[in-house]
Each structure stands twice: as C-alpha cells, then as structure tokens.
Amino acid sequence: LDWYADNGRDLPWRDPETTAWGVLISEVMLQQTQVSRVWDSWLAWMKRWPGPADLAEAEASDVLIMWGRLGYPRRALRLHETAKAVVTAHNGVLPADPELLLQLPGIGEYTAAAVSSFAFGIPEVVIDTNIRRVHARIFSGKGAGAPSLTAAERKLAAQLMPDTSTAQGLQDANTWNVAAMELGALICTALAPKCDQCPVLNQCAWVAAGKPEPKTKAKTQSWNGSDRQVRGAIMGVLRAKGAVDVGTLQTTVEATGQLGRHLPEVSQWDRAVNGLVTDGLAVLDDKILALP
C-alpha cells in the first residue's frame, strides 16, 4: 500500500470524480489493450457519452467508429447493449452489486468485481492477470499463474485482503486490489520484471528459487496474416467509408496498407466478412458491406 501511494499512476479513470459508469468503460477498454492506447479513447468516449443513457441512444455504427482501433470491437457492441440494459432495468443507474453487474451483457466476474471495488468501495476480491502473476511469484515461486483461474488462487487472493471490520481496513481493502494490480503492471511484469524495484523482493519465492521459467507458456497467434488482421483492416475501411461494395473490398482494403505484404486468399476474405456479419459488427445487403 505504501509503494502504491508513492508510485501509482495518475490515470484519468482513477480520478475521485470519475463516475461508476466511467470506471466500467475503462475496465472494458483495458481488457487486452494497453493503457497508452486507452487513455485518449476513454476521454473522448466519456466526453461524448458520459452516462448510460447517452450511449444507449447512440447508433451502433457511431459506437464502432468511436471505438476506433482499440481492437476486439465486439466490446463496443457489448457496452452499447449494457447501456441499454442499465437504462431499461436500472433506471439509468449502474448497480453496485456485483451479482447485478454480472447480469449485464458482456460483464464477467473480473469486471463486476473491479467496478464494485473501484467505483463503489465494496471490498470485492479482484483478480486479474497481473494480480495472479504477483501472487504466483511471491507465494508459489512460479513465474505465472495457472492457465485458468483456480480455486486455490481465489482462496489466496481472499486471504490476502485486509480486514474490512474497520473503516480504515475497508479503505485499505479497495486500495489493495488496485495496488496489487499496479505492481504487476509496472514492476512484476511478465517479460521483464524490475525485481530490483520491487517492494516485496525479500519475500518473493520466485526470486529465491532463481526465477524459474513457467512450465507452460501461453500460446500466442501471430497478428500478421491472421483472420483478426484482415477483419481489423476491413473494419478500418468501414469506419472510414461507412460502406463498401464487396466486389471492390479487397482492392480497397489493400490500398490502405493495413495488411502490409499479406495478400489474403479468397477463403480468408470470405471468413473475415462472414465473421464480421455473424458477430454483428457489419451488415451485408445486396453485396454492400456496411457498419450496422
């Protein structure tokens, strides 16, 4: 907690004046996306749609355009659906109860706990990839958490939470979550940990064991040549033009340079277009592909 007080980043969504809705938007944007890419997008999003009712009234196409190049654009559509659900089911007020948050479109266990803790001060146990890595290294001597969240990891995280029986303990519990997350993001990183700057270096079982490599490494798919790259390039064209004839789609996309040297086969173009339509990110009408 002392380390976080001195080293925590001054991020806009951590401002005490940020609404619970703003916290939710930040948590969704930050999923698999770096803080540096989210910063300006979050500010622009909150300026245009400061509350659920504002976003609920927006067109899906405008939401996707505003999402820009943050990646995984289905997150934008889920936020749009969430805004509508908050207006319909909760009179436009985001609920604090994590169980109610879990009922909203696209809101999972982590996001529900994070919003309850960070926005409402409810001492929920928050567990993300950074926190799991910090706990694994300090207490288990492993370089990373298990491939998927385990019961043992949940139990450990709950045991580490400060006692919430006092007002100070309640405040510390909520700070604890973000402090552990920040330690993993800035110091106890996955690839190049700054162990010499770690406030718990002397208690770290992983360092004591000689920093062993994880037995299993997460599989990552190359971006270049992937269906995701092609889908992203198509979405870039749709955001810029609104609609495009599928007959000229390939030349239009390739002209943007977003695919680099990759020249997709016809089957990959078909998969990308069909996938976007299936996911609700685009509509196809009489050979015209457009934003929804």
Short mmCIF file of C-alpha atoms in Angstrom, two decimals:
data_model
loop_
_atom_site.label_atom_id
_atom_site.label_comp_id
_atom_site.label_asym_id
_atom_site.label_seq_id
_atom_site.Cartn_x
_atom_site.Cartn_y
_atom_site.Cartn_z
CA LEU A 1 0.00 0.00 0.00
CA ASP A 2 2.87 2.38 0.78
CA TRP A 3 4.51 1.55 -2.55
CA TYR A 4 1.28 2.30 -4.42
CA ALA A 5 0.82 5.60 -2.60
CA ASP A 6 4.20 6.71 -3.95
CA ASN A 7 4.20 5.02 -7.36
CA GLY A 8 0.62 4.54 -8.57
CA ARG A 9 -0.10 6.10 -11.94
CA ASP A 10 -2.33 9.15 -12.16
CA LEU A 11 -4.81 7.69 -14.65
CA PRO A 12 -7.93 9.67 -15.61
CA TRP A 13 -10.36 6.92 -14.63
CA ARG A 14 -8.82 6.85 -11.14
CA ASP A 15 -9.86 10.44 -10.52
CA PRO A 16 -12.21 10.52 -7.48
CA GLU A 17 -14.74 12.42 -9.60
CA THR A 18 -14.98 9.62 -12.17
CA THR A 19 -18.42 8.03 -12.20
CA ALA A 20 -19.07 4.33 -11.82
CA TRP A 21 -20.02 4.31 -15.50
CA GLY A 22 -16.64 5.81 -16.35
CA VAL A 23 -14.91 3.09 -14.34
CA LEU A 24 -16.85 0.41 -16.21
CA ILE A 25 -15.90 1.91 -19.57
CA SER A 26 -12.23 1.97 -18.57
CA GLU A 27 -12.27 -1.65 -17.39
CA VAL A 28 -13.80 -2.87 -20.65
CA MET A 29 -11.41 -0.79 -22.77
CA LEU A 30 -8.39 -2.01 -20.81
CA GLN A 31 -9.13 -5.68 -21.48
CA GLN A 32 -6.24 -6.86 -23.68
CA THR A 33 -5.41 -3.24 -24.55
CA GLN A 34 -2.53 -1.12 -23.25
CA VAL A 35 -3.16 1.93 -21.05
CA SER A 36 -1.40 4.20 -23.55
CA ARG A 37 -3.91 3.25 -26.25
CA VAL A 38 -6.92 3.56 -23.97
CA TRP A 39 -6.18 6.97 -22.42
CA ASP A 40 -7.33 9.30 -25.21
CA SER A 41 -10.13 6.99 -26.32
CA TRP A 42 -11.58 6.89 -22.81
CA LEU A 43 -11.51 10.68 -22.50
CA ALA A 44 -13.19 11.10 -25.90
CA TRP A 45 -15.77 8.41 -25.13
CA MET A 46 -16.69 9.96 -21.77
CA LYS A 47 -16.99 13.40 -23.32
CA ARG A 48 -19.38 12.15 -25.98
CA TRP A 49 -21.34 9.62 -23.89
CA PRO A 50 -20.85 10.50 -20.20
CA GLY A 51 -23.59 8.17 -18.96
CA PRO A 52 -25.52 5.01 -19.87
CA ALA A 53 -28.50 6.93 -21.23
CA ASP A 54 -26.26 8.86 -23.63
CA LEU A 55 -24.67 5.71 -25.04
CA ALA A 56 -27.98 3.86 -25.18
CA GLU A 57 -29.33 6.45 -27.62
CA ALA A 58 -26.33 6.20 -29.96
CA GLU A 59 -26.30 4.29 -33.24
CA ALA A 60 -24.26 1.09 -33.25
CA SER A 61 -22.29 2.38 -36.24
CA ASP A 62 -21.26 5.51 -34.31
CA VAL A 63 -20.21 3.36 -31.36
CA LEU A 64 -17.96 1.24 -33.59
CA ILE A 65 -16.48 4.31 -35.25
CA MET A 66 -15.75 5.85 -31.86
CA TRP A 67 -14.15 2.60 -30.69
CA GLY A 68 -11.60 3.08 -33.46
CA ARG A 69 -8.52 0.87 -33.35
CA LEU A 70 -8.76 -0.31 -29.74
CA GLY A 71 -9.24 -3.85 -31.03
CA TYR A 72 -11.81 -6.53 -30.23
CA PRO A 73 -14.68 -4.25 -31.34
CA ARG A 74 -17.32 -6.62 -30.02
CA ARG A 75 -16.52 -4.99 -26.69
CA ALA A 76 -18.00 -1.76 -28.06
CA LEU A 77 -21.24 -3.50 -29.01
CA ARG A 78 -21.45 -5.16 -25.58
CA LEU A 79 -21.03 -1.75 -23.93
CA HIS A 80 -23.81 -0.43 -26.14
CA GLU A 81 -26.04 -3.31 -25.06
CA THR A 82 -25.04 -2.78 -21.43
CA ALA A 83 -26.02 0.88 -21.62
CA LYS A 84 -29.45 -0.07 -22.92
CA ALA A 85 -29.86 -2.69 -20.19
CA VAL A 86 -28.88 -0.21 -17.46
CA VAL A 87 -31.46 2.26 -18.75
CA THR A 88 -34.18 -0.38 -19.05
CA ALA A 89 -33.56 -2.46 -15.93
CA HIS A 90 -31.91 0.02 -13.55
CA ASN A 91 -33.39 3.42 -14.48
CA GLY A 92 -30.10 4.52 -15.99
CA VAL A 93 -28.07 3.96 -12.81
CA LEU A 94 -25.27 1.40 -12.86
CA PRO A 95 -25.82 -1.06 -9.97
CA ALA A 96 -23.15 -1.53 -7.32
CA ASP A 97 -23.97 -5.15 -6.53
CA PRO A 98 -21.58 -7.45 -8.43
CA GLU A 99 -24.35 -10.01 -8.86
CA LEU A 100 -26.46 -7.43 -10.68
CA LEU A 101 -23.47 -6.30 -12.72
CA LEU A 102 -22.91 -9.89 -13.83
CA GLN A 103 -26.37 -9.88 -15.38
CA LEU A 104 -25.41 -7.10 -17.79
CA PRO A 105 -24.30 -8.02 -21.35
CA GLY A 106 -20.63 -8.88 -21.62
CA ILE A 107 -19.82 -8.27 -17.94
CA GLY A 108 -17.77 -11.09 -16.45
CA GLU A 109 -16.57 -11.94 -12.96
CA TYR A 110 -13.47 -9.75 -13.06
CA THR A 111 -15.22 -6.65 -14.44
CA ALA A 112 -18.10 -6.95 -11.97
CA ALA A 113 -15.71 -7.22 -9.02
CA ALA A 114 -13.49 -4.40 -10.28
CA VAL A 115 -16.39 -1.97 -10.75
CA SER A 116 -17.85 -2.83 -7.34
CA SER A 117 -14.46 -2.28 -5.70
CA PHE A 118 -13.04 0.67 -7.62
CA ALA A 119 -16.27 2.62 -8.18
CA PHE A 120 -18.38 1.78 -5.15
CA GLY A 121 -15.86 0.87 -2.46
CA ILE A 122 -17.28 -2.62 -1.96
CA PRO A 123 -14.47 -4.93 -0.73
CA GLU A 124 -14.70 -7.48 -3.53
CA VAL A 125 -11.76 -9.75 -4.31
CA VAL A 126 -10.45 -8.58 -7.68
CA ILE A 127 -8.25 -10.99 -9.62
CA ASP A 128 -6.73 -10.16 -13.00
CA THR A 129 -3.71 -11.49 -14.86
CA ASN A 130 -1.34 -9.04 -13.17
CA ILE A 131 -2.55 -9.92 -9.67
CA ARG A 132 -2.36 -13.65 -10.39
CA ARG A 133 1.24 -13.28 -11.59
CA VAL A 134 2.23 -11.27 -8.50
CA HIS A 135 0.67 -13.83 -6.16
CA ALA A 136 2.18 -16.78 -8.04
CA ARG A 137 5.68 -15.36 -7.85
CA ILE A 138 5.60 -14.19 -4.24
CA PHE A 139 3.86 -17.18 -2.67
CA SER A 140 4.25 -20.14 -5.04
CA GLY A 141 7.62 -19.44 -6.62
CA LYS A 142 6.10 -19.76 -10.08
CA GLY A 143 6.62 -17.31 -12.92
CA ALA A 144 2.93 -17.01 -13.75
CA GLY A 145 -0.50 -18.06 -12.61
CA ALA A 146 -2.21 -21.23 -13.79
CA PRO A 147 -3.55 -21.30 -17.38
CA SER A 148 -7.00 -20.56 -15.95
CA LEU A 149 -8.11 -19.17 -12.60
CA THR A 150 -8.11 -21.87 -9.91
CA ALA A 151 -9.88 -22.28 -6.58
CA ALA A 152 -6.50 -22.06 -4.84
CA GLU A 153 -5.82 -18.69 -6.47
CA ARG A 154 -9.22 -17.40 -5.39
CA LYS A 155 -8.63 -18.57 -1.82
CA LEU A 156 -5.18 -16.96 -1.64
CA ALA A 157 -6.45 -13.64 -3.01
CA ALA A 158 -9.26 -13.60 -0.45
CA GLN A 159 -6.87 -14.39 2.40
CA LEU A 160 -4.57 -11.53 1.42
CA MET A 161 -7.32 -8.90 1.53
CA PRO A 162 -7.02 -6.51 4.51
CA ASP A 163 -9.50 -6.92 7.36
CA THR A 164 -12.63 -4.93 6.50
CA SER A 165 -14.09 -4.75 10.01
CA THR A 166 -12.90 -1.15 10.42
CA ALA A 167 -13.31 1.93 8.24
CA GLN A 168 -9.56 2.05 7.58
CA GLY A 169 -9.50 -1.64 6.76
CA LEU A 170 -12.34 -1.18 4.30
CA GLN A 171 -10.45 1.61 2.56
CA ASP A 172 -7.25 -0.43 2.54
CA ALA A 173 -9.06 -3.41 1.02
CA ASN A 174 -10.14 -1.42 -2.01
CA THR A 175 -6.70 0.15 -2.40
CA TRP A 176 -5.14 -3.29 -2.04
CA ASN A 177 -6.77 -4.53 -5.22
CA VAL A 178 -5.53 -1.70 -7.41
CA ALA A 179 -2.12 -1.67 -5.69
CA ALA A 180 -1.50 -5.36 -6.42
CA MET A 181 -2.67 -4.83 -9.99
CA GLU A 182 -0.35 -1.84 -10.39
CA LEU A 183 2.61 -3.77 -9.01
CA GLY A 184 2.07 -6.40 -11.69
CA ALA A 185 1.65 -3.82 -14.44
CA LEU A 186 4.71 -1.72 -13.60
CA ILE A 187 7.19 -3.89 -11.69
CA CYS A 188 6.29 -7.59 -11.67
CA THR A 189 5.76 -7.69 -15.43
CA ALA A 190 5.51 -10.86 -17.47
CA LEU A 191 8.59 -10.46 -19.68
CA ALA A 192 11.00 -8.03 -18.00
CA PRO A 193 10.26 -7.74 -14.27
CA LYS A 194 12.05 -4.93 -12.42
CA CYS A 195 12.83 -7.03 -9.37
CA ASP A 196 15.36 -4.53 -8.03
CA GLN A 197 12.50 -2.02 -7.65
CA CYS A 198 10.02 -4.43 -6.06
CA PRO A 199 8.86 -3.54 -2.52
CA VAL A 200 8.46 -7.23 -1.62
CA LEU A 201 11.65 -8.53 -3.22
CA ASN A 202 12.85 -10.14 0.02
CA GLN A 203 9.58 -12.07 0.36
CA CYS A 204 9.45 -13.31 -3.25
CA ALA A 205 9.62 -17.10 -3.55
CA TRP A 206 10.14 -16.86 -7.30
CA VAL A 207 13.29 -14.76 -6.92
CA ALA A 208 14.54 -17.04 -4.14
CA ALA A 209 14.09 -20.02 -6.48
CA GLY A 210 16.17 -18.36 -9.21
CA LYS A 211 13.25 -17.09 -11.31
CA PRO A 212 12.30 -20.40 -12.95
CA GLU A 213 10.53 -20.21 -16.29
CA PRO A 214 6.86 -21.24 -16.37
CA LYS A 215 6.43 -24.91 -17.30
CA THR A 216 3.78 -23.98 -19.82
CA LYS A 217 3.83 -20.79 -21.84
CA ALA A 218 0.75 -19.09 -23.18
CA LYS A 219 0.23 -19.69 -26.87
CA THR A 220 0.07 -16.54 -28.96
CA GLN A 221 -1.10 -16.27 -32.54
CA SER A 222 0.88 -14.14 -34.94
CA TRP A 223 -1.01 -10.99 -35.93
CA ASN A 224 0.45 -10.82 -39.43
CA GLY A 225 -1.63 -12.92 -41.79
CA SER A 226 -4.27 -13.75 -39.20
CA ASP A 227 -8.03 -13.52 -39.68
CA ARG A 228 -8.02 -10.87 -36.96
CA GLN A 229 -5.70 -8.71 -39.06
CA VAL A 230 -7.97 -8.99 -42.09
CA ARG A 231 -11.09 -8.31 -40.01
CA GLY A 232 -9.42 -5.30 -38.44
CA ALA A 233 -8.44 -3.92 -41.83
CA ILE A 234 -11.99 -4.32 -43.13
CA MET A 235 -13.37 -2.58 -40.04
CA GLY A 236 -10.93 0.27 -40.63
CA VAL A 237 -12.33 0.77 -44.12
CA LEU A 238 -15.92 0.60 -42.86
CA ARG A 239 -15.21 3.16 -40.14
CA ALA A 240 -13.75 5.49 -42.75
CA LYS A 241 -16.23 4.94 -45.58
CA GLY A 242 -19.33 3.60 -43.85
CA ALA A 243 -19.97 1.04 -46.60
CA VAL A 244 -18.13 -0.69 -49.42
CA ASP A 245 -19.04 -2.99 -52.31
CA VAL A 246 -17.73 -6.48 -51.57
CA GLY A 247 -16.61 -6.66 -55.19
CA THR A 248 -14.06 -3.91 -54.54
CA LEU A 249 -13.43 -4.75 -50.89
CA GLN A 250 -10.10 -6.47 -51.46
CA THR A 251 -8.55 -3.66 -53.51
CA THR A 252 -9.98 -1.02 -51.17
CA VAL A 253 -8.55 -2.67 -48.08
CA GLU A 254 -5.18 -3.45 -49.65
CA ALA A 255 -4.86 0.18 -50.78
CA THR A 256 -4.87 1.28 -47.14
CA GLY A 257 -1.65 -0.61 -46.45
CA GLN A 258 -3.07 -2.14 -43.27
CA LEU A 259 -2.25 -5.66 -44.42
CA GLY A 260 1.37 -4.96 -45.24
CA ARG A 261 2.69 -7.68 -47.53
CA HIS A 262 -0.05 -10.14 -46.61
CA LEU A 263 -2.33 -10.97 -49.53
CA PRO A 264 -5.28 -12.99 -48.21
CA GLU A 265 -6.77 -15.84 -50.19
CA VAL A 266 -10.41 -15.58 -51.26
CA SER A 267 -11.35 -18.01 -48.49
CA GLN A 268 -9.84 -15.73 -45.85
CA TRP A 269 -11.72 -12.70 -47.19
CA ASP A 270 -14.91 -14.74 -47.04
CA ARG A 271 -14.22 -15.87 -43.46
CA ALA A 272 -13.49 -12.32 -42.38
CA VAL A 273 -16.63 -10.85 -43.94
CA ASN A 274 -18.88 -13.64 -42.71
CA GLY A 275 -17.37 -13.42 -39.24
CA LEU A 276 -17.98 -9.68 -39.00
CA VAL A 277 -21.59 -10.14 -40.08
CA THR A 278 -22.13 -13.04 -37.66
CA ASP A 279 -20.68 -11.01 -34.78
CA GLY A 280 -22.95 -8.08 -35.54
CA LEU A 281 -20.05 -5.81 -36.46
CA ALA A 282 -21.23 -5.38 -40.06
CA VAL A 283 -24.27 -5.98 -42.25
CA LEU A 284 -24.28 -7.33 -45.79
CA ASP A 285 -27.11 -6.23 -48.07
CA ASP A 286 -27.08 -6.79 -51.83
CA LYS A 287 -23.28 -7.12 -51.87
CA ILE A 288 -22.82 -3.90 -49.88
CA LEU A 289 -20.93 -4.35 -46.61
CA ALA A 290 -21.63 -1.64 -44.04
CA LEU A 291 -21.49 -0.87 -40.35
CA PRO A 292 -24.68 -1.91 -38.52
#
